[in-house]
Amino acid sequence: MASAGIKPSTMRAVQYSSYGGGGVSLKFVEIPVPSLKKDQVLIKVEAASLNPADYKVQQGMLRPFVPKFPFVPVTDVAGEIAEVGSEVIEFKVGDKVVAALKFWKAGGLAEYVAASGSLTVLRPDGVSAAEAAGLPMAGLTALQALKAIGTQFNGTGSGSNILITAASGGVGTYAVQLAKLGNHNVTATCGARNLELVTSMGADEVLDYKTPEGAALKNSSGKKYDYIVNNAKGGKWSAFKPTLSSRGRVVDVAPPSFGNVVAWILTRFTKKKISVFLMSLTMGELRFLLELVNEGKLKTHYGTLTCASKRHNF
């Protein structure tokens, strides 16, 4: 194994030891630096991105199987490689990278983390750690949801009339920008305090979801939506269906409700459809997103209170 100088034996981390409790249960601890398997890299963490899945796991979404306590949360990290496993040939010590960690092991809120070499990619010099850390879960979810409706991102697509709900979160801010790269006309919903933010991401029209128009998902033109990318927990097929065009489709990115799962089954053979979406970790697509950031075509917005990437310094 190749390493950079003397590796410390311990590191600072944030962990919790039981389900629930929110931020109160998070504790700063001193724990051993992870040992590497042959196919892993050790990353000195410079930035980590918190996603809704992180607190849902803490709340017990996968109880009693995940996590194993004590648990260091967060799956999306960026930093510098400090050591490489003996079977890793793609990376070397000193490389700047972004990685997705296995959710049942996690480890992102620490000074060092062991990541699978197959789930790690180089980040371009022009992309900061904070910009990169937001991409694995939120960025890939947005990209794959838009690819599911046939979006082309090279400016050649004809574009459709689409709605993106909960557009001020991590997935939503990426989705708005990627949709505009696909020449779509984008209506977006969010809370009143984030109207300016979502507009700055490129949305053609932004609706406050608490207003009558926003609650009804009605844009000012009165046009029906060809596609809806739903990021909003509680979004219902019964609310989406009247706003769709004759062959419109909903891609449900939010954790599916029972009603939407039933609608997914029932609409498989109807003109208007809803599909339940599951993101997959595809490193080629992650590289594509990094190039978009490097070219200035995509921005990571960190600082919102929803699920945008947030930098954590130890």
Short mmCIF file of C-alpha atoms in Angstrom, two decimals:
data_model
loop_
_atom_site.label_atom_id
_atom_site.label_comp_id
_atom_site.label_asym_id
_atom_site.label_seq_id
_atom_site.Cartn_x
_atom_site.Cartn_y
_atom_site.Cartn_z
CA MET A 1 0.00 0.00 0.00
CA ALA A 2 1.17 3.50 -0.86
CA SER A 3 0.67 6.26 1.70
CA ALA A 4 1.52 9.91 2.18
CA GLY A 5 4.11 10.14 4.96
CA ILE A 6 3.12 9.07 8.46
CA LYS A 7 -0.58 8.30 8.79
CA PRO A 8 -2.10 9.24 12.15
CA SER A 9 -3.42 6.38 14.23
CA THR A 10 -6.56 8.23 15.38
CA MET A 11 -8.90 10.86 13.96
CA ARG A 12 -11.79 13.05 14.96
CA ALA A 13 -15.26 12.05 13.81
CA VAL A 14 -18.96 12.62 14.48
CA GLN A 15 -21.04 9.59 15.39
CA TYR A 16 -24.25 8.46 17.09
CA SER A 17 -25.01 5.34 19.10
CA SER A 18 -28.78 4.92 18.94
CA TYR A 19 -31.77 5.62 16.70
CA GLY A 20 -33.41 9.04 16.83
CA GLY A 21 -32.29 12.12 18.69
CA GLY A 22 -31.37 14.29 15.72
CA GLY A 23 -28.42 16.60 16.18
CA VAL A 24 -28.49 16.22 19.95
CA SER A 25 -27.32 12.62 19.67
CA LEU A 26 -24.31 13.45 17.47
CA LYS A 27 -21.06 13.31 19.40
CA PHE A 28 -17.50 14.35 18.56
CA VAL A 29 -15.25 11.37 19.19
CA GLU A 30 -11.65 10.25 18.70
CA ILE A 31 -11.54 6.91 16.88
CA PRO A 32 -8.96 4.88 14.93
CA VAL A 33 -8.20 5.83 11.34
CA PRO A 34 -9.74 3.12 9.10
CA SER A 35 -7.57 0.29 7.82
CA LEU A 36 -7.78 -0.34 4.10
CA LYS A 37 -8.87 -3.38 2.14
CA LYS A 38 -7.03 -4.14 -1.09
CA ASP A 39 -9.62 -2.39 -3.28
CA GLN A 40 -10.04 0.74 -1.14
CA VAL A 41 -8.55 4.22 -0.91
CA LEU A 42 -8.10 6.29 2.24
CA ILE A 43 -9.44 9.81 1.74
CA LYS A 44 -8.54 12.80 3.90
CA VAL A 45 -11.95 14.43 3.95
CA GLU A 46 -12.19 18.09 2.91
CA ALA A 47 -15.97 18.32 2.46
CA ALA A 48 -19.02 16.14 3.08
CA SER A 49 -22.60 16.45 1.89
CA LEU A 50 -25.57 15.66 4.13
CA ASN A 51 -28.67 14.21 2.46
CA PRO A 52 -32.15 13.30 3.71
CA ALA A 53 -31.20 9.63 3.66
CA ASP A 54 -28.65 10.32 6.39
CA TYR A 55 -31.20 11.49 8.93
CA LYS A 56 -33.75 8.87 7.82
CA VAL A 57 -31.23 6.15 8.61
CA GLN A 58 -30.67 7.78 11.99
CA GLN A 59 -34.42 7.87 12.57
CA GLY A 60 -34.58 4.12 12.02
CA MET A 61 -35.77 3.80 8.42
CA LEU A 62 -33.78 0.55 8.03
CA ARG A 63 -34.06 -0.65 11.61
CA PRO A 64 -32.95 -3.15 12.87
CA PHE A 65 -30.51 -3.94 10.05
CA VAL A 66 -28.80 -0.56 9.52
CA PRO A 67 -26.79 0.99 11.00
CA LYS A 68 -24.43 -0.91 13.26
CA PHE A 69 -23.72 1.28 16.29
CA PRO A 70 -21.74 3.36 16.94
CA PHE A 71 -22.18 4.86 13.47
CA VAL A 72 -20.42 7.67 11.61
CA PRO A 73 -22.99 9.06 9.14
CA VAL A 74 -22.81 10.63 5.66
CA THR A 75 -22.08 8.94 2.35
CA ASP A 76 -20.91 11.75 0.03
CA VAL A 77 -17.36 13.06 0.50
CA ALA A 78 -14.58 14.86 -1.33
CA GLY A 79 -10.94 15.19 -0.38
CA GLU A 80 -7.40 14.01 -1.05
CA ILE A 81 -6.16 10.44 -1.24
CA ALA A 82 -3.82 9.66 1.64
CA GLU A 83 -3.31 5.96 0.96
CA VAL A 84 -4.26 3.40 -1.70
CA GLY A 85 -4.93 -0.32 -1.39
CA SER A 86 -2.64 -2.82 -3.08
CA GLU A 87 -5.12 -3.62 -5.87
CA VAL A 88 -5.99 0.02 -6.68
CA ILE A 89 -4.32 1.21 -9.89
CA GLU A 90 -6.54 4.15 -10.92
CA PHE A 91 -5.44 6.49 -8.13
CA LYS A 92 -2.32 7.66 -6.36
CA VAL A 93 -1.57 9.46 -3.13
CA GLY A 94 -2.33 13.17 -3.46
CA ASP A 95 -5.14 12.80 -6.00
CA LYS A 96 -8.16 15.03 -5.42
CA VAL A 97 -11.29 12.91 -5.54
CA VAL A 98 -14.99 12.59 -4.77
CA ALA A 99 -16.47 9.37 -3.47
CA ALA A 100 -19.78 7.73 -2.61
CA LEU A 101 -19.68 5.56 0.49
CA LYS A 102 -21.81 2.49 1.10
CA PHE A 103 -24.81 3.71 3.09
CA TRP A 104 -24.76 0.78 5.52
CA LYS A 105 -21.14 1.55 6.41
CA ALA A 106 -20.98 5.34 5.75
CA GLY A 107 -18.18 7.20 7.60
CA GLY A 108 -18.20 10.61 5.88
CA LEU A 109 -18.26 12.82 8.98
CA ALA A 110 -14.65 12.09 9.88
CA GLU A 111 -11.18 13.34 9.10
CA TYR A 112 -10.41 10.18 7.11
CA VAL A 113 -12.60 7.60 5.42
CA ALA A 114 -11.99 4.34 3.56
CA ALA A 115 -13.82 4.34 0.21
CA SER A 116 -14.18 1.73 -2.48
CA GLY A 117 -11.94 2.51 -5.44
CA SER A 118 -14.83 1.61 -7.75
CA LEU A 119 -17.01 4.32 -6.16
CA THR A 120 -14.34 7.04 -6.29
CA VAL A 121 -13.56 9.41 -9.17
CA LEU A 122 -10.98 12.11 -9.79
CA ARG A 123 -12.25 15.65 -9.59
CA PRO A 124 -11.01 18.32 -12.01
CA ASP A 125 -8.69 21.03 -10.70
CA GLY A 126 -11.41 23.64 -11.21
CA VAL A 127 -13.93 21.89 -8.95
CA SER A 128 -13.68 22.52 -5.22
CA ALA A 129 -14.24 19.84 -2.60
CA ALA A 130 -17.49 21.48 -1.48
CA GLU A 131 -18.79 21.62 -5.06
CA ALA A 132 -17.92 17.99 -5.68
CA ALA A 133 -19.27 16.58 -2.42
CA GLY A 134 -22.85 17.52 -3.31
CA LEU A 135 -22.87 15.47 -6.50
CA PRO A 136 -22.96 11.73 -5.70
CA MET A 137 -26.45 11.39 -4.26
CA ALA A 138 -28.25 14.64 -5.08
CA GLY A 139 -26.58 15.28 -8.43
CA LEU A 140 -26.94 11.73 -9.71
CA THR A 141 -30.58 11.59 -8.60
CA ALA A 142 -31.37 14.77 -10.55
CA LEU A 143 -29.44 13.62 -13.62
CA GLN A 144 -31.00 10.17 -13.76
CA ALA A 145 -34.52 11.50 -13.18
CA LEU A 146 -34.13 13.82 -16.16
CA LYS A 147 -32.53 11.12 -18.30
CA ALA A 148 -35.57 8.97 -17.51
CA ILE A 149 -37.74 11.45 -19.43
CA GLY A 150 -35.36 11.52 -22.38
CA THR A 151 -33.49 14.73 -21.64
CA GLN A 152 -30.46 15.55 -23.79
CA PHE A 153 -27.87 17.79 -22.12
CA ASN A 154 -25.94 18.97 -25.17
CA GLY A 155 -28.38 21.66 -26.26
CA THR A 156 -29.89 19.59 -29.08
CA GLY A 157 -33.11 18.53 -27.35
CA SER A 158 -36.42 20.04 -28.38
CA GLY A 159 -37.43 20.50 -24.75
CA SER A 160 -40.71 19.92 -22.94
CA ASN A 161 -42.89 21.71 -20.43
CA ILE A 162 -41.88 20.31 -17.05
CA LEU A 163 -42.55 20.88 -13.37
CA ILE A 164 -39.94 20.33 -10.65
CA THR A 165 -41.30 20.28 -7.11
CA ALA A 166 -39.30 21.08 -3.96
CA ALA A 167 -36.80 22.78 -6.23
CA SER A 168 -34.75 24.52 -3.53
CA GLY A 169 -33.26 21.30 -2.14
CA GLY A 170 -30.11 19.55 -3.29
CA VAL A 171 -31.82 17.39 -5.92
CA GLY A 172 -34.11 20.22 -6.95
CA THR A 173 -31.40 22.83 -7.55
CA TYR A 174 -29.45 20.38 -9.70
CA ALA A 175 -32.61 19.28 -11.53
CA VAL A 176 -33.57 22.83 -12.49
CA GLN A 177 -30.13 23.53 -13.94
CA LEU A 178 -29.91 20.21 -15.79
CA ALA A 179 -33.43 20.65 -17.16
CA LYS A 180 -32.46 24.01 -18.62
CA LEU A 181 -29.39 22.41 -20.22
CA GLY A 182 -31.93 20.11 -21.88
CA ASN A 183 -33.88 23.07 -23.31
CA HIS A 184 -36.93 22.36 -21.13
CA ASN A 185 -39.35 25.07 -20.04
CA VAL A 186 -39.18 24.74 -16.27
CA THR A 187 -41.81 25.60 -13.68
CA ALA A 188 -40.58 24.99 -10.13
CA THR A 189 -42.10 25.03 -6.66
CA CYS A 190 -40.46 25.96 -3.36
CA GLY A 191 -41.05 28.00 -0.22
CA ALA A 192 -41.29 31.79 -0.35
CA ARG A 193 -37.83 32.37 1.11
CA ASN A 194 -36.21 30.41 -1.73
CA LEU A 195 -38.01 31.93 -4.72
CA GLU A 196 -34.98 34.05 -5.64
CA LEU A 197 -32.60 31.11 -5.28
CA VAL A 198 -34.58 28.85 -7.60
CA THR A 199 -34.99 31.66 -10.11
CA SER A 200 -31.21 32.13 -10.09
CA MET A 201 -30.83 28.41 -10.94
CA GLY A 202 -32.62 29.13 -14.23
CA ALA A 203 -36.28 28.24 -13.63
CA ASP A 204 -38.64 29.99 -16.05
CA GLU A 205 -41.35 30.35 -13.41
CA VAL A 206 -41.22 29.70 -9.67
CA LEU A 207 -44.32 29.06 -7.54
CA ASP A 208 -44.60 29.44 -3.79
CA TYR A 209 -46.14 26.12 -2.84
CA LYS A 210 -48.19 27.77 -0.07
CA THR A 211 -50.09 30.06 -2.45
CA PRO A 212 -53.29 28.84 -4.18
CA GLU A 213 -51.49 28.68 -7.53
CA GLY A 214 -48.55 26.85 -6.04
CA ALA A 215 -50.72 24.36 -4.19
CA ALA A 216 -52.60 23.67 -7.44
CA LEU A 217 -49.29 23.43 -9.37
CA LYS A 218 -50.64 25.86 -11.97
CA ASN A 219 -48.24 27.95 -14.04
CA SER A 220 -49.17 31.37 -15.36
CA SER A 221 -49.52 30.17 -18.96
CA GLY A 222 -52.05 27.51 -18.06
CA LYS A 223 -50.12 24.89 -20.03
CA LYS A 224 -50.17 21.29 -18.90
CA TYR A 225 -46.90 19.58 -17.99
CA ASP A 226 -45.34 16.94 -20.20
CA TYR A 227 -43.33 15.74 -17.22
CA ILE A 228 -43.21 16.29 -13.47
CA VAL A 229 -40.10 15.52 -11.40
CA ASN A 230 -41.43 15.23 -7.88
CA ASN A 231 -39.01 15.79 -5.01
CA ALA A 232 -41.67 16.74 -2.46
CA LYS A 233 -42.54 14.36 0.33
CA GLY A 234 -46.30 13.99 0.29
CA GLY A 235 -46.70 14.75 -3.41
CA LYS A 236 -49.75 12.80 -4.59
CA TRP A 237 -50.67 11.31 -7.95
CA SER A 238 -54.20 12.68 -7.48
CA ALA A 239 -52.75 16.22 -7.41
CA PHE A 240 -50.35 15.65 -10.31
CA LYS A 241 -52.72 13.92 -12.73
CA PRO A 242 -54.95 16.94 -13.59
CA THR A 243 -51.88 19.06 -14.41
CA LEU A 244 -50.39 16.57 -16.92
CA SER A 245 -50.72 16.70 -20.69
CA SER A 246 -52.52 13.83 -22.44
CA ARG A 247 -49.43 11.60 -22.30
CA GLY A 248 -47.74 13.24 -19.33
CA ARG A 249 -45.58 11.39 -16.86
CA VAL A 250 -44.49 11.86 -13.25
CA VAL A 251 -41.07 10.70 -12.10
CA ASP A 252 -41.44 10.32 -8.32
CA VAL A 253 -38.02 10.95 -6.79
CA ALA A 254 -39.34 11.42 -3.25
CA PRO A 255 -39.78 8.37 -0.99
CA PRO A 256 -42.90 6.84 -2.55
CA SER A 257 -46.16 6.87 -0.64
CA PHE A 258 -48.43 3.85 -0.69
CA GLY A 259 -50.86 5.74 -2.92
CA ASN A 260 -48.19 6.57 -5.47
CA VAL A 261 -46.95 2.98 -5.53
CA VAL A 262 -50.50 1.81 -6.25
CA ALA A 263 -50.80 4.49 -8.96
CA TRP A 264 -47.49 3.33 -10.46
CA ILE A 265 -48.94 -0.16 -10.88
CA LEU A 266 -52.33 1.04 -12.14
CA THR A 267 -50.95 3.53 -14.67
CA ARG A 268 -48.58 1.14 -16.43
CA PHE A 269 -51.12 0.74 -19.23
CA THR A 270 -52.63 4.25 -19.26
CA LYS A 271 -51.57 7.33 -21.19
CA LYS A 272 -50.79 9.37 -18.09
CA LYS A 273 -48.23 7.63 -15.89
CA ILE A 274 -46.30 7.83 -12.67
CA SER A 275 -43.06 5.92 -12.10
CA VAL A 276 -41.20 5.33 -8.86
CA PHE A 277 -37.53 6.25 -9.16
CA LEU A 278 -34.44 4.70 -7.59
CA MET A 279 -31.01 6.27 -8.10
CA SER A 280 -27.99 4.12 -8.95
CA LEU A 281 -24.36 5.02 -8.29
CA THR A 282 -22.86 5.31 -11.78
CA MET A 283 -19.35 6.70 -11.84
CA GLY A 284 -19.47 7.62 -15.53
CA GLU A 285 -22.42 9.88 -14.82
CA LEU A 286 -20.63 11.33 -11.79
CA ARG A 287 -17.69 12.24 -14.04
CA PHE A 288 -20.15 13.87 -16.43
CA LEU A 289 -21.54 16.04 -13.61
CA LEU A 290 -18.03 17.01 -12.50
CA GLU A 291 -17.24 18.15 -16.05
CA LEU A 292 -20.39 20.26 -16.11
CA VAL A 293 -19.33 21.92 -12.85
CA ASN A 294 -15.81 22.41 -14.19
CA GLU A 295 -17.23 24.07 -17.32
CA GLY A 296 -19.42 26.40 -15.29
CA LYS A 297 -22.65 24.82 -16.56
CA LEU A 298 -23.72 23.38 -13.20
CA LYS A 299 -23.45 24.80 -9.70
CA THR A 300 -23.60 23.17 -6.30
CA HIS A 301 -25.60 25.38 -3.98
CA TYR A 302 -24.58 24.79 -0.40
CA GLY A 303 -26.09 26.66 2.49
CA THR A 304 -29.80 25.81 2.23
CA LEU A 305 -31.51 24.09 5.15
CA THR A 306 -32.89 21.28 3.00
CA CYS A 307 -30.53 18.85 1.28
CA ALA A 308 -27.97 20.93 -0.57
CA SER A 309 -24.34 20.12 0.00
CA LYS A 310 -22.86 21.57 3.20
CA ARG A 311 -19.20 21.73 4.01
CA HIS A 312 -18.09 20.39 7.37
CA ASN A 313 -14.70 21.30 8.80
CA PHE A 314 -13.15 19.46 11.73
#
